[in-house]
Amino acid sequence: MGKSKTDSIRILGVDSALRSTGLGVIGVRGTRLEVLQHGLVKNPAAWPRSRCLSRLQTAITEILEQSKPESVAIEGVFFCKNVRTAVSLGEVRGVVIAACAAAGKPVYEYPPRRVKQAVVGFGAASKEQVMRMVVRLLDLRAPPPEDVADALAIAICHAHSRKLGAFMDAKEI
């Protein structure tokens, strides 16, 4: 039996980085959005990459088990001038994607400009504008940490794409 329009769906948004990954789960019921769970995976600068990646895999697996989202949304790859940063980001994204795949969750990626467009209405919006709209759209009492706000923005983007009946710029990976 399929979900009715009154049923809530859950979306996990992930803003991936080696040292600070933002996580945000939203519930979507009709046009109503609400934060169900959020957090940061912080890794100390002294830790080797392998330990950071292992901790991230564990955290993603745990949030998937706890929140049981129907899908996961991540930000698409963007241009990096620094090759080491690009490689590190690729490794982090690989861990997130693999953990989601192991849990049987589809992963969608959105270009950064599409996320800003969906949340603010302007693809070149500033971080501050995105933060303000995330707080407003989710009726938060206080702004969350920047990485969490970015993860919530990515989840909101996916929710908006679902409402439109097509995953516009989304690409399932």
Short mmCIF file of C-alpha atoms in Angstrom, two decimals:
data_model
loop_
_atom_site.label_atom_id
_atom_site.label_comp_id
_atom_site.label_asym_id
_atom_site.label_seq_id
_atom_site.Cartn_x
_atom_site.Cartn_y
_atom_site.Cartn_z
CA MET A 1 0.00 0.00 0.00
CA GLY A 2 1.42 3.43 -0.97
CA LYS A 3 1.69 6.52 1.16
CA SER A 4 -1.20 8.96 1.13
CA LYS A 5 -0.70 12.71 0.83
CA THR A 6 -1.27 13.06 4.56
CA ASP A 7 1.52 10.66 5.48
CA SER A 8 4.81 12.18 6.52
CA ILE A 9 8.04 11.34 4.75
CA ARG A 10 11.54 11.73 6.16
CA ILE A 11 14.55 13.07 4.31
CA LEU A 12 18.14 13.06 5.57
CA GLY A 13 20.27 15.95 4.30
CA VAL A 14 24.05 15.62 4.55
CA ASP A 15 26.62 18.41 4.23
CA SER A 16 29.75 16.32 3.99
CA ALA A 17 33.24 17.32 5.08
CA LEU A 18 36.09 15.42 6.73
CA ARG A 19 36.26 17.48 9.93
CA SER A 20 32.65 18.65 10.32
CA THR A 21 29.73 16.91 8.60
CA GLY A 22 26.28 18.37 9.12
CA LEU A 23 23.28 16.05 9.34
CA GLY A 24 19.62 17.03 9.28
CA VAL A 25 16.46 14.95 9.10
CA ILE A 26 13.25 16.72 8.14
CA GLY A 27 9.70 15.47 8.07
CA VAL A 28 7.47 16.56 5.20
CA ARG A 29 3.69 16.41 5.45
CA GLY A 30 1.96 18.26 2.64
CA THR A 31 3.52 21.73 2.66
CA ARG A 32 4.64 21.48 6.29
CA LEU A 33 8.33 20.94 7.03
CA GLU A 34 9.74 20.13 10.46
CA VAL A 35 13.12 19.22 11.88
CA LEU A 36 13.11 15.72 13.34
CA GLN A 37 16.79 15.32 14.15
CA HIS A 38 20.06 17.08 13.46
CA GLY A 39 23.67 17.03 14.51
CA LEU A 40 27.32 17.35 13.62
CA VAL A 41 29.99 14.73 13.16
CA LYS A 42 33.09 16.57 14.38
CA ASN A 43 36.50 15.00 13.92
CA PRO A 44 39.61 16.42 15.62
CA ALA A 45 42.28 17.85 13.31
CA ALA A 46 44.84 15.46 14.83
CA TRP A 47 42.95 12.36 13.71
CA PRO A 48 44.12 10.53 10.58
CA ARG A 49 41.72 10.49 7.62
CA SER A 50 40.97 6.79 8.07
CA ARG A 51 39.71 7.31 11.61
CA CYS A 52 37.58 10.30 10.54
CA LEU A 53 36.02 8.31 7.70
CA SER A 54 35.29 5.36 10.00
CA ARG A 55 33.60 7.65 12.53
CA LEU A 56 31.54 9.26 9.77
CA GLN A 57 30.41 5.84 8.49
CA THR A 58 29.29 4.87 11.99
CA ALA A 59 27.41 8.17 12.46
CA ILE A 60 25.63 7.89 9.10
CA THR A 61 24.66 4.27 9.82
CA GLU A 62 23.30 5.28 13.25
CA ILE A 63 21.21 8.21 11.99
CA LEU A 64 19.79 6.05 9.20
CA GLU A 65 18.78 3.40 11.76
CA GLN A 66 17.33 5.96 14.20
CA SER A 67 15.45 8.26 11.82
CA LYS A 68 14.56 5.82 9.03
CA PRO A 69 14.47 8.36 6.17
CA GLU A 70 12.95 7.39 2.83
CA SER A 71 15.81 9.09 0.99
CA VAL A 72 19.06 10.97 1.47
CA ALA A 73 20.10 14.22 -0.22
CA ILE A 74 23.68 15.47 -0.53
CA GLU A 75 25.29 18.42 -2.23
CA GLY A 76 26.81 17.70 -5.62
CA VAL A 77 30.50 18.05 -6.32
CA PHE A 78 31.64 21.60 -6.88
CA PHE A 79 34.83 23.06 -8.28
CA CYS A 80 37.82 22.79 -5.92
CA LYS A 81 41.08 24.59 -6.62
CA ASN A 82 42.97 22.45 -4.10
CA VAL A 83 43.42 18.84 -5.27
CA ARG A 84 43.87 17.53 -1.71
CA THR A 85 40.56 19.10 -0.68
CA ALA A 86 38.84 17.56 -3.70
CA VAL A 87 40.24 14.10 -2.93
CA SER A 88 39.26 14.36 0.74
CA LEU A 89 35.73 15.49 -0.16
CA GLY A 90 35.47 12.58 -2.61
CA GLU A 91 36.45 10.12 0.11
CA VAL A 92 33.90 11.59 2.52
CA ARG A 93 31.13 11.50 -0.10
CA GLY A 94 32.07 7.90 -0.89
CA VAL A 95 31.64 6.88 2.75
CA VAL A 96 28.25 8.64 2.96
CA ILE A 97 27.02 7.10 -0.31
CA ALA A 98 28.27 3.61 0.62
CA ALA A 99 26.65 3.73 4.08
CA CYS A 100 23.34 4.82 2.53
CA ALA A 101 23.56 2.15 -0.16
CA ALA A 102 24.25 -0.52 2.48
CA ALA A 103 21.08 0.62 4.27
CA GLY A 104 19.07 0.50 1.03
CA LYS A 105 18.44 4.26 0.92
CA PRO A 106 18.45 6.13 -2.39
CA VAL A 107 20.84 9.08 -2.47
CA TYR A 108 20.15 12.20 -4.54
CA GLU A 109 22.61 14.98 -5.20
CA TYR A 110 21.86 18.62 -5.95
CA PRO A 111 24.16 21.31 -7.32
CA PRO A 112 24.95 24.01 -4.72
CA ARG A 113 23.15 26.66 -6.80
CA ARG A 114 20.02 24.49 -6.95
CA VAL A 115 19.99 24.15 -3.14
CA LYS A 116 20.22 27.93 -2.73
CA GLN A 117 17.54 28.44 -5.39
CA ALA A 118 15.17 26.02 -3.64
CA VAL A 119 15.65 27.55 -0.19
CA VAL A 120 16.16 31.26 -0.88
CA GLY A 121 14.86 31.67 -4.43
CA PHE A 122 18.25 32.88 -5.69
CA GLY A 123 21.04 30.55 -6.83
CA ALA A 124 23.82 32.92 -5.76
CA ALA A 125 22.44 33.49 -2.25
CA SER A 126 24.88 34.01 0.61
CA LYS A 127 25.39 31.59 3.48
CA GLU A 128 23.61 34.08 5.75
CA GLN A 129 20.56 34.22 3.47
CA VAL A 130 20.38 30.41 3.39
CA MET A 131 20.68 30.27 7.18
CA ARG A 132 17.87 32.81 7.68
CA MET A 133 15.54 30.94 5.34
CA VAL A 134 16.30 27.56 6.93
CA VAL A 135 15.40 29.04 10.34
CA ARG A 136 12.22 30.53 8.89
CA LEU A 137 11.08 27.54 6.81
CA LEU A 138 11.63 25.10 9.69
CA ASP A 139 10.36 27.48 12.39
CA LEU A 140 13.53 27.13 14.46
CA ARG A 141 14.02 29.13 17.65
CA ALA A 142 17.71 29.69 16.98
CA PRO A 143 20.04 29.19 14.03
CA PRO A 144 21.76 25.79 14.01
CA PRO A 145 25.51 25.44 13.36
CA GLU A 146 26.40 26.34 9.76
CA ASP A 147 27.06 22.75 8.63
CA VAL A 148 23.73 21.62 10.10
CA ALA A 149 21.92 24.51 8.38
CA ASP A 150 23.50 23.46 5.09
CA ALA A 151 22.37 19.85 5.62
CA LEU A 152 18.83 21.02 6.41
CA ALA A 153 18.89 23.24 3.29
CA ILE A 154 19.84 20.23 1.16
CA ALA A 155 16.95 18.24 2.68
CA ILE A 156 14.56 21.15 2.03
CA CYS A 157 15.74 21.27 -1.59
CA HIS A 158 14.93 17.58 -1.98
CA ALA A 159 11.52 18.07 -0.35
CA HIS A 160 10.72 20.89 -2.79
CA SER A 161 11.84 18.75 -5.73
CA ARG A 162 9.55 15.93 -4.57
CA LYS A 163 6.58 18.33 -4.35
CA LEU A 164 7.15 19.38 -7.93
CA GLY A 165 6.79 15.74 -8.95
CA ALA A 166 10.18 15.63 -10.59
CA PHE A 167 13.64 15.68 -9.17
CA MET A 168 14.55 18.60 -11.45
CA ASP A 169 18.35 18.92 -11.12
CA ALA A 170 18.63 15.92 -8.83
CA LYS A 171 20.64 12.95 -9.81
CA GLU A 172 20.24 9.65 -7.98
CA ILE A 173 23.69 8.25 -7.32
#
